[in-house]
């Protein structure tokens, strides 16, 4: 098993297709953890819409090989698998078969993750509260005699799906990232087990890293900054949409997952937010446990595939609260050197 000693930075998993082998490998080469998203990585495979599970597993293996090749044997390879997705267990099994270094799971409570993963692979939940962390630890210890190898604490400024109540997010009355980090750190200290804590959501500068470390984080997980890198796997139009975004373009969006999301305003998002029903869903890959294609407001798989393929106005671009601060493209090395001040 690879160790987490001295690991300071994890690149957050970004689906659909935003963090695949290219981005993850480039992050690994900088001695950090690169993360491939297992949210529909097979979207470019010809049989994706008819044979989704196999297309995703096939492409995932290709992305793992690519990341390893680029990494020059440095860093760690993680995979992000969302609990909210159907076929969760099958994707976890596939990640295990591909011998990734770490499996990270959020968008729900990964209560049974240890059941499917040997101790040679690191496992970590993504939590947005001390309560969720405590519950996961209790269940993992009781059922599987295992504790998390590390934990991601995701605060309200993150991009993608958020583990907070939409009303509280809008009123800005959620707990801050620093508060949640402190509370989870207290829980870890009571356990008397070493569980490195990585803080996520709105980490944009080296000062942000220092500030959150002062509250007890061992390192950070960063996503949005990595979108505007040459190595990011998304289409250039997706990256450009982030660079063009102004503060008022970053908003909360509804999601068929049941969680609120944060992304960029687009023609699609404007139309979707003013409707409560979408009759135009023609095909479905049954991706989310919570989604009913008969009455869902839109197909999130199609919306995310559109944007990552370059059709940003017909799709959804997930982004963190501070995405508007990004004004130039960089390399992965430049982003990491800047964040870690090296
Ligand atoms: C484009 C995009 C896609 C994301 N997709 C996922 C995902 O598939 N699964 C997940 O757990 N988190 C996802 N996230 C959340 C990130 O992994 C990360 O924790 C969060 O965005 C950190 O905040 P930051 O973007 O401000 O750095 C996504 C974020 C973005 C911006």
Short mmCIF file of C-alpha atoms and ligand atoms in Angstrom, two decimals:
data_model
loop_
_atom_site.label_atom_id
_atom_site.label_comp_id
_atom_site.label_asym_id
_atom_site.label_seq_id
_atom_site.Cartn_x
_atom_site.Cartn_y
_atom_site.Cartn_z
CA UNK A 1 0.00 0.00 0.00
CA UNK A 2 1.31 3.48 -0.84
CA UNK A 3 1.46 5.75 2.18
CA UNK A 4 -0.01 9.19 2.62
CA UNK A 5 3.07 10.50 4.39
CA UNK A 6 3.80 14.07 3.32
CA UNK A 7 0.80 14.17 0.97
CA UNK A 8 -0.41 17.76 0.94
CA UNK A 9 -2.66 17.94 -2.09
CA UNK A 10 -5.37 15.86 -3.70
CA UNK A 11 -6.92 16.88 -7.02
CA UNK A 12 -10.67 16.55 -6.58
CA UNK A 13 -12.49 14.07 -8.81
CA UNK A 14 -14.52 15.85 -11.49
CA UNK A 15 -17.23 14.17 -13.53
CA UNK A 16 -18.27 13.75 -16.22
CA UNK A 17 -14.94 13.44 -18.02
CA UNK A 18 -13.25 16.50 -16.48
CA UNK A 19 -10.72 14.55 -14.44
CA UNK A 20 -9.60 11.47 -16.33
CA UNK A 21 -6.18 9.93 -16.86
CA UNK A 22 -4.53 12.97 -18.36
CA UNK A 23 -5.20 15.34 -15.47
CA UNK A 24 -4.77 12.68 -12.77
CA UNK A 25 -1.43 11.55 -14.24
CA UNK A 26 -0.09 15.10 -14.43
CA UNK A 27 -1.02 15.67 -10.76
CA UNK A 28 0.62 12.38 -9.75
CA UNK A 29 3.82 13.37 -11.55
CA UNK A 30 3.99 16.30 -9.10
CA UNK A 31 3.99 13.85 -6.17
CA UNK A 32 0.36 14.56 -5.28
CA UNK A 33 -2.80 12.44 -5.54
CA UNK A 34 -4.48 12.55 -8.95
CA UNK A 35 -8.11 11.43 -9.02
CA UNK A 36 -10.02 9.93 -11.93
CA UNK A 37 -13.77 10.44 -11.74
CA UNK A 38 -15.80 7.27 -12.22
CA UNK A 39 -18.88 9.29 -13.24
CA UNK A 40 -19.49 7.98 -16.79
CA UNK A 41 -15.87 7.92 -17.99
CA UNK A 42 -17.03 5.86 -20.99
CA UNK A 43 -19.09 8.69 -22.46
CA UNK A 44 -17.03 8.71 -25.68
CA UNK A 45 -17.28 4.95 -26.21
CA UNK A 46 -19.59 4.07 -29.15
CA UNK A 47 -21.69 1.71 -27.01
CA UNK A 48 -22.01 4.10 -24.06
CA UNK A 49 -25.80 4.56 -24.36
CA UNK A 50 -26.54 0.87 -24.91
CA UNK A 51 -23.88 -0.88 -22.82
CA UNK A 52 -23.08 1.76 -20.20
CA UNK A 53 -21.54 -0.32 -17.45
CA UNK A 54 -19.11 -2.10 -19.77
CA UNK A 55 -18.27 1.10 -21.65
CA UNK A 56 -17.46 2.84 -18.37
CA UNK A 57 -15.36 -0.02 -17.02
CA UNK A 58 -13.47 -0.36 -20.32
CA UNK A 59 -12.69 3.36 -20.46
CA UNK A 60 -11.79 3.49 -16.78
CA UNK A 61 -9.03 0.90 -17.32
CA UNK A 62 -7.72 2.95 -20.25
CA UNK A 63 -7.67 6.09 -18.07
CA UNK A 64 -5.86 4.26 -15.24
CA UNK A 65 -3.14 3.13 -17.67
CA UNK A 66 -2.83 6.64 -19.08
CA UNK A 67 -2.50 8.19 -15.62
CA UNK A 68 0.15 5.67 -14.61
CA UNK A 69 2.10 6.22 -17.81
CA UNK A 70 2.09 10.01 -17.38
CA UNK A 71 2.88 9.83 -13.64
CA UNK A 72 6.42 8.48 -14.08
CA UNK A 73 5.68 6.27 -11.08
CA UNK A 74 5.25 9.23 -8.77
CA UNK A 75 2.32 10.25 -6.58
CA UNK A 76 -0.85 8.32 -5.82
CA UNK A 77 -3.78 7.37 -8.03
CA UNK A 78 -7.25 7.85 -6.57
CA UNK A 79 -10.71 7.27 -7.98
CA UNK A 80 -13.86 9.17 -7.05
CA UNK A 81 -17.02 7.05 -6.98
CA UNK A 82 -20.33 8.65 -6.01
CA UNK A 83 -22.59 6.75 -3.64
CA UNK A 84 -25.61 8.38 -5.30
CA UNK A 85 -24.94 6.46 -8.51
CA UNK A 86 -26.43 3.15 -9.56
CA UNK A 87 -23.95 0.28 -9.98
CA UNK A 88 -21.83 1.82 -7.19
CA UNK A 89 -20.56 -1.57 -6.03
CA UNK A 90 -19.67 -2.68 -9.56
CA UNK A 91 -17.59 0.44 -10.11
CA UNK A 92 -15.85 -0.04 -6.75
CA UNK A 93 -15.02 -3.63 -7.77
CA UNK A 94 -13.62 -2.38 -11.06
CA UNK A 95 -11.43 0.18 -9.26
CA UNK A 96 -10.15 -2.61 -6.98
CA UNK A 97 -9.37 -4.82 -10.00
CA UNK A 98 -7.41 -1.94 -11.49
CA UNK A 99 -5.41 -1.67 -8.26
CA UNK A 100 -5.85 2.04 -7.71
CA UNK A 101 -4.13 3.44 -4.61
CA UNK A 102 -7.24 5.05 -3.10
CA UNK A 103 -11.03 5.07 -3.42
CA UNK A 104 -12.80 8.29 -2.42
CA UNK A 105 -16.58 8.31 -2.04
CA UNK A 106 -19.09 11.06 -1.41
CA UNK A 107 -22.51 12.30 -2.59
CA UNK A 108 -24.09 10.13 0.06
CA UNK A 109 -22.70 8.09 2.94
CA UNK A 110 -20.37 5.28 1.78
CA UNK A 111 -21.40 3.05 4.69
CA UNK A 112 -20.52 -0.23 2.97
CA UNK A 113 -17.37 0.82 1.13
CA UNK A 114 -15.00 -1.28 3.32
CA UNK A 115 -16.95 -4.41 2.44
CA UNK A 116 -15.74 -4.30 -1.16
CA UNK A 117 -12.18 -3.00 -0.71
CA UNK A 118 -9.12 -4.90 0.55
CA UNK A 119 -6.96 -3.20 3.14
CA UNK A 120 -4.21 -2.79 0.51
CA UNK A 121 -6.28 0.06 -1.00
CA UNK A 122 -6.85 3.29 0.91
CA UNK A 123 -10.48 4.32 1.46
CA UNK A 124 -11.83 7.77 2.27
CA UNK A 125 -15.27 9.33 2.68
CA UNK A 126 -16.14 12.88 1.64
CA UNK A 127 -18.12 14.55 4.43
CA UNK A 128 -19.66 17.97 4.98
CA UNK A 129 -20.35 17.62 8.71
CA UNK A 130 -18.91 16.09 11.87
CA UNK A 131 -22.14 14.12 12.22
CA UNK A 132 -21.65 12.37 8.87
CA UNK A 133 -18.03 11.59 9.74
CA UNK A 134 -18.92 10.17 13.15
CA UNK A 135 -21.65 7.98 11.67
CA UNK A 136 -19.40 6.58 8.94
CA UNK A 137 -16.65 5.79 11.45
CA UNK A 138 -19.10 4.11 13.83
CA UNK A 139 -20.51 1.88 11.09
CA UNK A 140 -17.11 1.06 9.56
CA UNK A 141 -15.67 0.11 12.95
CA UNK A 142 -18.66 -1.95 14.01
CA UNK A 143 -19.30 -3.77 10.73
CA UNK A 144 -15.84 -3.97 9.22
CA UNK A 145 -13.30 -3.19 11.98
CA UNK A 146 -11.89 -0.51 9.74
CA UNK A 147 -11.46 3.27 9.99
CA UNK A 148 -11.02 5.71 7.10
CA UNK A 149 -7.43 5.92 5.84
CA UNK A 150 -8.03 9.62 5.25
CA UNK A 151 -11.01 11.95 5.00
CA UNK A 152 -12.06 14.79 2.70
CA UNK A 153 -14.01 17.55 4.45
CA UNK A 154 -15.93 19.47 1.78
CA UNK A 155 -17.27 22.90 2.68
CA UNK A 156 -19.98 25.09 1.14
CA UNK A 157 -17.74 26.79 -1.45
CA UNK A 158 -17.06 23.61 -3.46
CA UNK A 159 -18.18 22.93 -7.02
CA UNK A 160 -20.44 20.12 -8.19
CA UNK A 161 -22.93 18.51 -5.84
CA UNK A 162 -22.99 19.90 -2.31
CA UNK A 163 -23.83 18.16 0.95
CA UNK A 164 -25.76 21.11 2.37
CA UNK A 165 -29.32 22.36 2.43
CA UNK A 166 -30.03 24.67 -0.52
CA UNK A 167 -31.82 27.27 1.62
CA UNK A 168 -28.85 27.48 4.00
CA UNK A 169 -26.43 27.71 1.09
CA UNK A 170 -28.39 30.62 -0.38
CA UNK A 171 -28.58 32.37 2.99
CA UNK A 172 -24.89 31.62 3.58
CA UNK A 173 -25.87 30.17 6.95
CA UNK A 174 -24.10 26.81 6.62
CA UNK A 175 -21.10 26.05 8.78
CA UNK A 176 -17.85 27.32 7.30
CA UNK A 177 -15.21 24.92 5.99
CA UNK A 178 -12.90 25.93 8.85
CA UNK A 179 -15.56 25.09 11.47
CA UNK A 180 -16.31 21.68 9.98
CA UNK A 181 -12.59 20.92 9.71
CA UNK A 182 -12.12 21.76 13.39
CA UNK A 183 -15.03 19.57 14.46
CA UNK A 184 -13.98 16.58 12.36
CA UNK A 185 -10.44 16.99 13.65
CA UNK A 186 -11.79 16.75 17.21
CA UNK A 187 -13.56 13.50 16.33
CA UNK A 188 -10.33 12.12 14.85
CA UNK A 189 -8.38 13.02 17.98
CA UNK A 190 -10.89 11.18 20.16
CA UNK A 191 -10.49 8.06 18.00
CA UNK A 192 -6.78 8.01 18.64
CA UNK A 193 -6.13 6.82 15.07
CA UNK A 194 -4.11 8.65 12.43
CA UNK A 195 -6.59 9.86 9.81
CA UNK A 196 -5.15 12.65 7.62
CA UNK A 197 -7.78 15.31 6.88
CA UNK A 198 -7.96 17.10 3.52
CA UNK A 199 -10.08 20.24 3.30
CA UNK A 200 -11.97 21.06 0.08
CA UNK A 201 -14.03 23.91 -1.31
CA UNK A 202 -12.73 27.30 -2.35
CA UNK A 203 -9.04 26.63 -1.81
CA UNK A 204 -7.42 28.89 -4.41
CA UNK A 205 -4.13 30.21 -2.98
CA UNK A 206 -1.19 29.19 -0.83
CA UNK A 207 -2.56 31.46 1.89
CA UNK A 208 -5.84 29.47 1.82
CA UNK A 209 -3.80 26.31 2.33
CA UNK A 210 -1.96 27.82 5.31
CA UNK A 211 -5.21 29.17 6.80
CA UNK A 212 -7.04 25.85 6.66
CA UNK A 213 -3.98 24.00 7.99
CA UNK A 214 -4.10 26.36 10.96
CA UNK A 215 -7.61 25.00 11.63
CA UNK A 216 -6.37 21.42 11.68
CA UNK A 217 -6.28 20.24 8.05
CA UNK A 218 -3.32 18.09 7.05
CA UNK A 219 -3.73 19.01 3.40
CA UNK A 220 -6.23 20.19 0.79
CA UNK A 221 -8.36 18.84 -2.02
CA UNK A 222 -8.61 21.25 -4.96
CA UNK A 223 -10.74 20.91 -8.08
CA UNK A 224 -11.80 24.12 -9.84
CA UNK A 225 -8.25 25.45 -10.23
CA UNK A 226 -7.31 22.31 -12.15
CA UNK A 227 -10.01 22.85 -14.77
CA UNK A 228 -8.04 25.69 -16.36
CA UNK A 229 -4.91 23.67 -16.94
CA UNK A 230 -3.61 22.43 -20.27
CA UNK A 231 -3.74 18.88 -18.92
CA UNK A 232 -7.40 18.92 -17.81
CA UNK A 233 -9.44 16.36 -19.79
CA UNK A 234 -12.38 18.71 -20.57
CA UNK A 235 -12.96 20.40 -23.96
CA UNK A 236 -11.31 23.83 -24.43
CA UNK A 237 -14.76 25.50 -24.44
CA UNK A 238 -15.39 24.14 -20.93
CA UNK A 239 -12.11 25.64 -19.69
CA UNK A 240 -12.87 28.91 -21.49
CA UNK A 241 -16.31 29.07 -19.83
CA UNK A 242 -14.56 29.02 -16.45
CA UNK A 243 -12.12 31.74 -17.54
CA UNK A 244 -14.98 33.90 -18.84
CA UNK A 245 -17.18 33.45 -15.75
CA UNK A 246 -18.01 36.46 -13.63
CA UNK A 247 -19.10 36.19 -10.02
CA UNK A 248 -22.78 36.59 -10.94
CA UNK A 249 -22.51 33.68 -13.41
CA UNK A 250 -21.86 31.17 -10.61
CA UNK A 251 -25.11 29.86 -9.21
CA UNK A 252 -26.87 26.99 -7.50
CA UNK A 253 -28.52 24.49 -9.78
CA UNK A 254 -31.09 21.77 -9.21
CA UNK A 255 -29.89 18.23 -9.79
CA UNK A 256 -31.77 14.95 -10.27
CA UNK A 257 -29.37 13.50 -7.66
CA UNK A 258 -31.39 15.27 -4.96
CA UNK A 259 -28.37 17.34 -3.90
CA UNK A 260 -28.04 21.00 -4.78
CA UNK A 261 -25.20 21.73 -7.20
CA UNK A 262 -23.04 24.73 -8.06
CA UNK A 263 -22.19 25.61 -11.62
CA UNK A 264 -22.12 28.28 -14.29
CA UNK A 265 -25.08 30.05 -15.83
CA UNK A 266 -25.71 28.93 -19.40
CA UNK A 267 -28.64 28.99 -21.81
CA UNK A 268 -29.40 25.44 -20.72
CA UNK A 269 -29.25 26.27 -17.00
CA UNK A 270 -31.49 29.33 -17.41
CA UNK A 271 -34.09 27.26 -19.26
CA UNK A 272 -33.89 24.36 -16.86
CA UNK A 273 -34.21 26.44 -13.71
CA UNK A 274 -37.48 28.01 -14.86
CA UNK A 275 -39.08 24.63 -15.64
CA UNK A 276 -40.12 21.85 -13.33
CA UNK A 277 -40.55 19.17 -15.92
CA UNK A 278 -38.61 18.08 -18.97
CA UNK A 279 -40.33 16.06 -21.65
CA UNK A 280 -37.35 15.82 -23.96
CA UNK A 281 -35.56 12.92 -22.31
CA UNK A 282 -35.19 10.32 -25.03
CA UNK A 283 -32.58 8.00 -23.60
CA UNK A 284 -31.61 7.01 -20.09
CA UNK A 285 -28.67 5.09 -18.66
CA UNK A 286 -30.24 4.84 -15.21
CA UNK A 287 -27.28 6.62 -13.63
CA UNK A 288 -28.70 7.93 -10.35
CA UNK A 289 -30.54 6.14 -7.59
CA UNK A 290 -32.71 9.18 -6.88
CA UNK A 291 -33.65 10.04 -10.49
CA UNK A 292 -36.92 9.03 -12.07
CA UNK A 293 -36.65 9.63 -15.84
CA UNK A 294 -40.47 10.02 -16.08
CA UNK A 295 -40.49 13.23 -14.09
CA UNK A 296 -36.90 14.41 -13.78
CA UNK A 297 -36.28 18.06 -14.52
CA UNK A 298 -33.41 17.16 -16.89
CA UNK A 299 -30.95 14.39 -17.71
CA UNK A 300 -27.78 15.21 -15.82
CA UNK A 301 -25.69 12.68 -17.74
CA UNK A 302 -26.63 14.34 -21.05
CA UNK A 303 -26.13 17.87 -19.64
CA UNK A 304 -22.65 17.06 -18.31
CA UNK A 305 -21.62 15.20 -21.48
CA UNK A 306 -22.72 18.20 -23.56
CA UNK A 307 -20.58 20.62 -21.56
CA UNK A 308 -17.45 18.47 -21.30
CA UNK A 309 -17.69 17.88 -25.07
CA UNK A 310 -17.64 21.63 -25.69
CA UNK A 311 -21.36 22.44 -26.00
CA UNK A 312 -21.35 24.53 -22.85
CA UNK A 313 -24.52 26.43 -23.66
CA UNK A 314 -26.46 23.20 -24.04
CA UNK A 315 -25.06 21.78 -20.85
CA UNK A 316 -24.02 22.18 -17.26
CA UNK A 317 -20.54 23.32 -16.21
CA UNK A 318 -19.96 22.56 -12.53
CA UNK A 319 -17.66 25.07 -10.80
CA UNK A 320 -16.61 26.18 -7.34
CA UNK A 321 -17.78 29.45 -5.75
CA UNK A 322 -14.49 31.19 -6.52
CA UNK A 323 -14.15 30.10 -10.16
CA UNK A 324 -14.55 33.73 -11.29
CA UNK A 325 -11.12 34.52 -9.80
CA UNK A 326 -9.41 32.39 -12.44
CA UNK A 327 -8.18 34.42 -15.38
CA UNK A 328 -5.47 32.38 -17.08
CA UNK A 329 -4.59 28.90 -18.24
CA UNK A 330 -1.70 27.21 -16.47
CA UNK A 331 0.04 23.89 -16.35
CA UNK A 332 -0.69 21.44 -13.55
CA UNK A 333 2.85 21.96 -12.28
CA UNK A 334 2.28 25.74 -12.08
CA UNK A 335 -0.97 25.31 -10.14
CA UNK A 336 0.60 22.89 -7.64
CA UNK A 337 3.78 24.95 -7.21
CA UNK A 338 1.61 28.01 -6.57
CA UNK A 339 -0.70 26.28 -4.07
CA UNK A 340 2.13 24.63 -2.15
CA UNK A 341 4.54 27.54 -2.59
CA UNK A 342 7.37 25.39 -3.88
C1 LIG B 1 -16.48 20.32 -12.65
C2 LIG B 1 -16.60 19.65 -11.31
C3 LIG B 1 -17.02 18.34 -11.24
C4 LIG B 1 -17.06 17.68 -10.00
N1 LIG B 1 -17.44 16.38 -9.96
C5 LIG B 1 -17.42 15.69 -8.79
C6 LIG B 1 -17.71 14.29 -8.75
O1 LIG B 1 -17.99 13.65 -9.78
N2 LIG B 1 -17.69 13.67 -7.54
C7 LIG B 1 -17.36 14.34 -6.38
O2 LIG B 1 -17.34 13.74 -5.30
N3 LIG B 1 -17.07 15.67 -6.40
C8 LIG B 1 -17.07 16.34 -7.57
N4 LIG B 1 -16.73 17.68 -7.58
C9 LIG B 1 -16.26 18.31 -6.33
C10 LIG B 1 -14.72 18.36 -6.28
O3 LIG B 1 -14.15 17.09 -6.30
C11 LIG B 1 -14.13 19.15 -5.10
O4 LIG B 1 -14.27 18.50 -3.88
C12 LIG B 1 -14.65 20.56 -4.93
O5 LIG B 1 -15.02 21.13 -6.14
C13 LIG B 1 -13.56 21.40 -4.24
O6 LIG B 1 -13.79 22.77 -4.34
P1 LIG B 1 -13.04 23.71 -5.41
O7 LIG B 1 -13.57 23.30 -6.74
O8 LIG B 1 -13.42 25.07 -5.00
O9 LIG B 1 -11.55 23.45 -5.31
C14 LIG B 1 -16.70 18.36 -8.81
C15 LIG B 1 -16.30 19.71 -8.90
C16 LIG B 1 -16.23 20.36 -10.11
C17 LIG B 1 -15.79 21.78 -10.17
#
